[in-house]
mmCIF file with all atom_site columns, C-alpha atoms in Angstrom:
data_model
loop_
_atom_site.group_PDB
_atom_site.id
_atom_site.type_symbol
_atom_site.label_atom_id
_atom_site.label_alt_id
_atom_site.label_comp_id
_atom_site.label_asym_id
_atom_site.label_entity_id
_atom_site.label_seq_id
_atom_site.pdbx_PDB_ins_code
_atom_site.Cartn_x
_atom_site.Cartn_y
_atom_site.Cartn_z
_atom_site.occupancy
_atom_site.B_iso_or_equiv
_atom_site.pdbx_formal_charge
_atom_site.auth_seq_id
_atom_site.auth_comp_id
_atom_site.auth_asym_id
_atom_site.auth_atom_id
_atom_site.pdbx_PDB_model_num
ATOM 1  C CA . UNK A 1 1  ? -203.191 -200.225 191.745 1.00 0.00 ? 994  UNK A CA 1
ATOM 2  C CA . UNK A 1 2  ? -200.407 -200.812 189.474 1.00 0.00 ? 995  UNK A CA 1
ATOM 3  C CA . UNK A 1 3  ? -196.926 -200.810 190.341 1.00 0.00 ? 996  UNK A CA 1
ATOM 4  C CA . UNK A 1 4  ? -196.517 -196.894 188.569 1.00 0.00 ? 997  UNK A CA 1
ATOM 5  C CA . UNK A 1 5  ? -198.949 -195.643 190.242 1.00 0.00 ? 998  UNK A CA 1
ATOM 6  C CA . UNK A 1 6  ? -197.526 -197.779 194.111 1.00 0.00 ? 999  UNK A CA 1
ATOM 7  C CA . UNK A 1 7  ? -193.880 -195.770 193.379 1.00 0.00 ? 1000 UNK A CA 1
ATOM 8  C CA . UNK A 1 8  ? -195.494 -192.486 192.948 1.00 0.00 ? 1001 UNK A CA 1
ATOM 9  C CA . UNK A 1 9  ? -197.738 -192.663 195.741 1.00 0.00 ? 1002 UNK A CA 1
ATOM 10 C CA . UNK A 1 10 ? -194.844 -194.144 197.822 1.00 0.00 ? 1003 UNK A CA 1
ATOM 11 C CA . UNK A 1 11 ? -192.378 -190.773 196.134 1.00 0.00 ? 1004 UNK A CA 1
ATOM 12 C CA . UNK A 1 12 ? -195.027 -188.363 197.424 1.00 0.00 ? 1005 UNK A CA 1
ATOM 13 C CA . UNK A 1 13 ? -194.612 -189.108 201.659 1.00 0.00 ? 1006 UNK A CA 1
ATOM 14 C CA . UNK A 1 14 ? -191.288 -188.109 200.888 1.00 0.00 ? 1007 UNK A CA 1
ATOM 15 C CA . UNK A 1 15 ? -189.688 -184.617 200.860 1.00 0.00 ? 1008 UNK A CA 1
ATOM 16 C CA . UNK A 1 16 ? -190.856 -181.814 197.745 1.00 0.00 ? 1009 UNK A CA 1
ATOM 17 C CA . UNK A 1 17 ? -188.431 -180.814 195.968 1.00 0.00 ? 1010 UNK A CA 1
ATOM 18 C CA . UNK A 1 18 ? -190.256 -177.289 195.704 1.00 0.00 ? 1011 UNK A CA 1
ATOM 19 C CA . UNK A 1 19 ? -193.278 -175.882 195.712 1.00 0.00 ? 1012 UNK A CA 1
ATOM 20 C CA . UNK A 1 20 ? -195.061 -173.159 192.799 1.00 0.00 ? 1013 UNK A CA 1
ATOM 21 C CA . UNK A 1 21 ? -198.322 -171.371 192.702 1.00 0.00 ? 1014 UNK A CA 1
ATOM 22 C CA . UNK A 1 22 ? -200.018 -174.849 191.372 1.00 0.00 ? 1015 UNK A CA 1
ATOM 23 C CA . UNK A 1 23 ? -198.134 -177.635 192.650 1.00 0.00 ? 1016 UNK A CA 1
ATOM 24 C CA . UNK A 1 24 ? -196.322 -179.424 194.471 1.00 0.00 ? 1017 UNK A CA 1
ATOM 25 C CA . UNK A 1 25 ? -192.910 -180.753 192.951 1.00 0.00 ? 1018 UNK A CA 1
ATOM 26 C CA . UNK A 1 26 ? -191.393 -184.539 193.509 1.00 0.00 ? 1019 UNK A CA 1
ATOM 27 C CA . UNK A 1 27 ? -189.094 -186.718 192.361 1.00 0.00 ? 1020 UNK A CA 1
ATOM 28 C CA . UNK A 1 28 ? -189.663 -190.243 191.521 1.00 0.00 ? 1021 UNK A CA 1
ATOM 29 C CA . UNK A 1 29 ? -188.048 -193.503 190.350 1.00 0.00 ? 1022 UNK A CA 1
ATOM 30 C CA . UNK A 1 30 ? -189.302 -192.629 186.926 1.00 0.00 ? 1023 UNK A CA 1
ATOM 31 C CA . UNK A 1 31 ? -189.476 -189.258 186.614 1.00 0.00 ? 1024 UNK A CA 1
ATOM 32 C CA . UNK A 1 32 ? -190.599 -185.804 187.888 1.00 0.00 ? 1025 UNK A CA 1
ATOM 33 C CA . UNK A 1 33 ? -194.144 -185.567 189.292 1.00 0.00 ? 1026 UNK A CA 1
ATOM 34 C CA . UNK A 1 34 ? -196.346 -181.948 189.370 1.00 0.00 ? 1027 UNK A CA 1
ATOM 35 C CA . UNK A 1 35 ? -198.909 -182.821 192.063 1.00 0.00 ? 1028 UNK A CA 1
ATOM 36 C CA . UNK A 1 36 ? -202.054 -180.403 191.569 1.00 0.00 ? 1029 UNK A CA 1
ATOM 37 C CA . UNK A 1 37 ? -202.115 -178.238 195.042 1.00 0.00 ? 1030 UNK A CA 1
ATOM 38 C CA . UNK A 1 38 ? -205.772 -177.760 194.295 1.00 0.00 ? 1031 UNK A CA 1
ATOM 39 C CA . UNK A 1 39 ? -209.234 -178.650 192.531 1.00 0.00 ? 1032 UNK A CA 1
ATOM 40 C CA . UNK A 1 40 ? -208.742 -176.323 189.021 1.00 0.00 ? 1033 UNK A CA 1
ATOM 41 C CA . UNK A 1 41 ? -209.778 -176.922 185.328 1.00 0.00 ? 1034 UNK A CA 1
ATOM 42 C CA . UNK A 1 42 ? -207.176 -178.941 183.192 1.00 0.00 ? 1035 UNK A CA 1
ATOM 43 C CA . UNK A 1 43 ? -206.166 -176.300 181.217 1.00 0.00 ? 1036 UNK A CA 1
ATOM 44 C CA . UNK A 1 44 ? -204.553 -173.997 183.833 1.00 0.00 ? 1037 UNK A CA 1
ATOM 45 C CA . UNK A 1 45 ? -202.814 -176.931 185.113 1.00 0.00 ? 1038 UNK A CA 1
ATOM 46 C CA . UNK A 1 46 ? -201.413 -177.838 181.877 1.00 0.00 ? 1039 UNK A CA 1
ATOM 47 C CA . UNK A 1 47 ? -200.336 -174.384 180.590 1.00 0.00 ? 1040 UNK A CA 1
ATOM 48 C CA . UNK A 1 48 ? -198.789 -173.200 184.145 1.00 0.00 ? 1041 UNK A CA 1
ATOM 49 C CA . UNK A 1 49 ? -196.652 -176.588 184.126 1.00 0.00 ? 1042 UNK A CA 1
ATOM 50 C CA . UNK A 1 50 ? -193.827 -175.755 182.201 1.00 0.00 ? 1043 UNK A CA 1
ATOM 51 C CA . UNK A 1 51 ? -193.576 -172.150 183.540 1.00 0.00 ? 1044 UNK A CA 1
ATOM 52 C CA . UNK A 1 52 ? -194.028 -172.917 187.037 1.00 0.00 ? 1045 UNK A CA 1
ATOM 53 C CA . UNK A 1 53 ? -190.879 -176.115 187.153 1.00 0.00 ? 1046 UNK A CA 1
ATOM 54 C CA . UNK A 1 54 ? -188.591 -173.149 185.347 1.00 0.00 ? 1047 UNK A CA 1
ATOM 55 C CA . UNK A 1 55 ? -189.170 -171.377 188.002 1.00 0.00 ? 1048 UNK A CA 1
ATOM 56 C CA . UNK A 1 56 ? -187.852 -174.020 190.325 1.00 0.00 ? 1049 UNK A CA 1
ATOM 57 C CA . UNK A 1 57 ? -184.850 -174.769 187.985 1.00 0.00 ? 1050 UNK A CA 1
ATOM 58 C CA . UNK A 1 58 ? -186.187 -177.661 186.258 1.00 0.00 ? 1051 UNK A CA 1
ATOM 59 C CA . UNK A 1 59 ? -186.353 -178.106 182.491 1.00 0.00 ? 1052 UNK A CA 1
ATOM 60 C CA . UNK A 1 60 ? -189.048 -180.373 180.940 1.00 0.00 ? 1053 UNK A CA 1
ATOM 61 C CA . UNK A 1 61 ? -189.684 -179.264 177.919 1.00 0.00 ? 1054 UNK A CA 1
ATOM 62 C CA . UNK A 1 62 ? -188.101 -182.379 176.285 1.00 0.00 ? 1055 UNK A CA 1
ATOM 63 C CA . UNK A 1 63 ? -189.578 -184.687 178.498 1.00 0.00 ? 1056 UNK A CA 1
ATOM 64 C CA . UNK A 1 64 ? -192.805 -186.717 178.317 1.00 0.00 ? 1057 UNK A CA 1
ATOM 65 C CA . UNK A 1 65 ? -196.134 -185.538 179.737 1.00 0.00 ? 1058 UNK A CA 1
ATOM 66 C CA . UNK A 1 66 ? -198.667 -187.797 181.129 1.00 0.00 ? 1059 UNK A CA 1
ATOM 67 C CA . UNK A 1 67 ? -201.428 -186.660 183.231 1.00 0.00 ? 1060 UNK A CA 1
ATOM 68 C CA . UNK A 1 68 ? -202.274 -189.275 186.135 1.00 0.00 ? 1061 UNK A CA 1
ATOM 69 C CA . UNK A 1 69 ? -205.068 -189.166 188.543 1.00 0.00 ? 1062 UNK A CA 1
ATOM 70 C CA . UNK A 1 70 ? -204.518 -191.865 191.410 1.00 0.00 ? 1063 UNK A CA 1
ATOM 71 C CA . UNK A 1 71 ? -206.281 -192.142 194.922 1.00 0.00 ? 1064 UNK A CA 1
ATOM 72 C CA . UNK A 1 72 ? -207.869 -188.876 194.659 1.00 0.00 ? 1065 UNK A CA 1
ATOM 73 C CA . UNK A 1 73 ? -204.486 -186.542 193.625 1.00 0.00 ? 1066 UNK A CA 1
ATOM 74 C CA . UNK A 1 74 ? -204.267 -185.032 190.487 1.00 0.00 ? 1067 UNK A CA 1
ATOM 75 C CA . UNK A 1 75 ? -200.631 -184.875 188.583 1.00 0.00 ? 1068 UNK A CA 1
ATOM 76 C CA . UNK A 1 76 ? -198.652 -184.651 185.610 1.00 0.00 ? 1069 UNK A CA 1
ATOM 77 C CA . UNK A 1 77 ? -195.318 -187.326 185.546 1.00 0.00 ? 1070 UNK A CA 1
ATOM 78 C CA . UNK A 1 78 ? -192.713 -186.231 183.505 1.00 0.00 ? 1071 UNK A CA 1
ATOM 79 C CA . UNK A 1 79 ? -190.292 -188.890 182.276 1.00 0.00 ? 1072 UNK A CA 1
ATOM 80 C CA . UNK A 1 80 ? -187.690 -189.793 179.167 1.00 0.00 ? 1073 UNK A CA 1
#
């Protein structure tokens, strides 16, 4: 594994910083990670994303998207 993928892994044994209908919600070293809750199609992931972290108070619409699969988890890292 590369060292990304070590601090996100590492970010994820630590506390959410809330929870939506599809994922899980951390924060990182680099950036803001979505961490898929369950086994779905890309495409409802990826349109529920934005709508789901406004409903936690978090604004990424200007951020960078990058979907990431690592050790099994599926997730989106958002980062400047």
């Amino acid at each position: 594994m590369d060292s990304t993928s070590d601090l996100i892994i590492d970010s994820l044994k630590e506390e959410p910083i809330g929870e939506t209908k599809h994922f899980i919600w951390y924060i990182t070293d680099i950036g803001v990670v979505a961490l898929y809750k369950r086994k779905e199609n890309f495409e409802t992931y990826s349109s529920n994303v934005e709508i789901e972290a406004n409903k936690i108070g978090l604004d990424i619409t200007k951020e960078e998207k990058e979907y990431l699969k690592i050790k099994e988890k599926q997730l989106f890292l958002f980062y400047s």
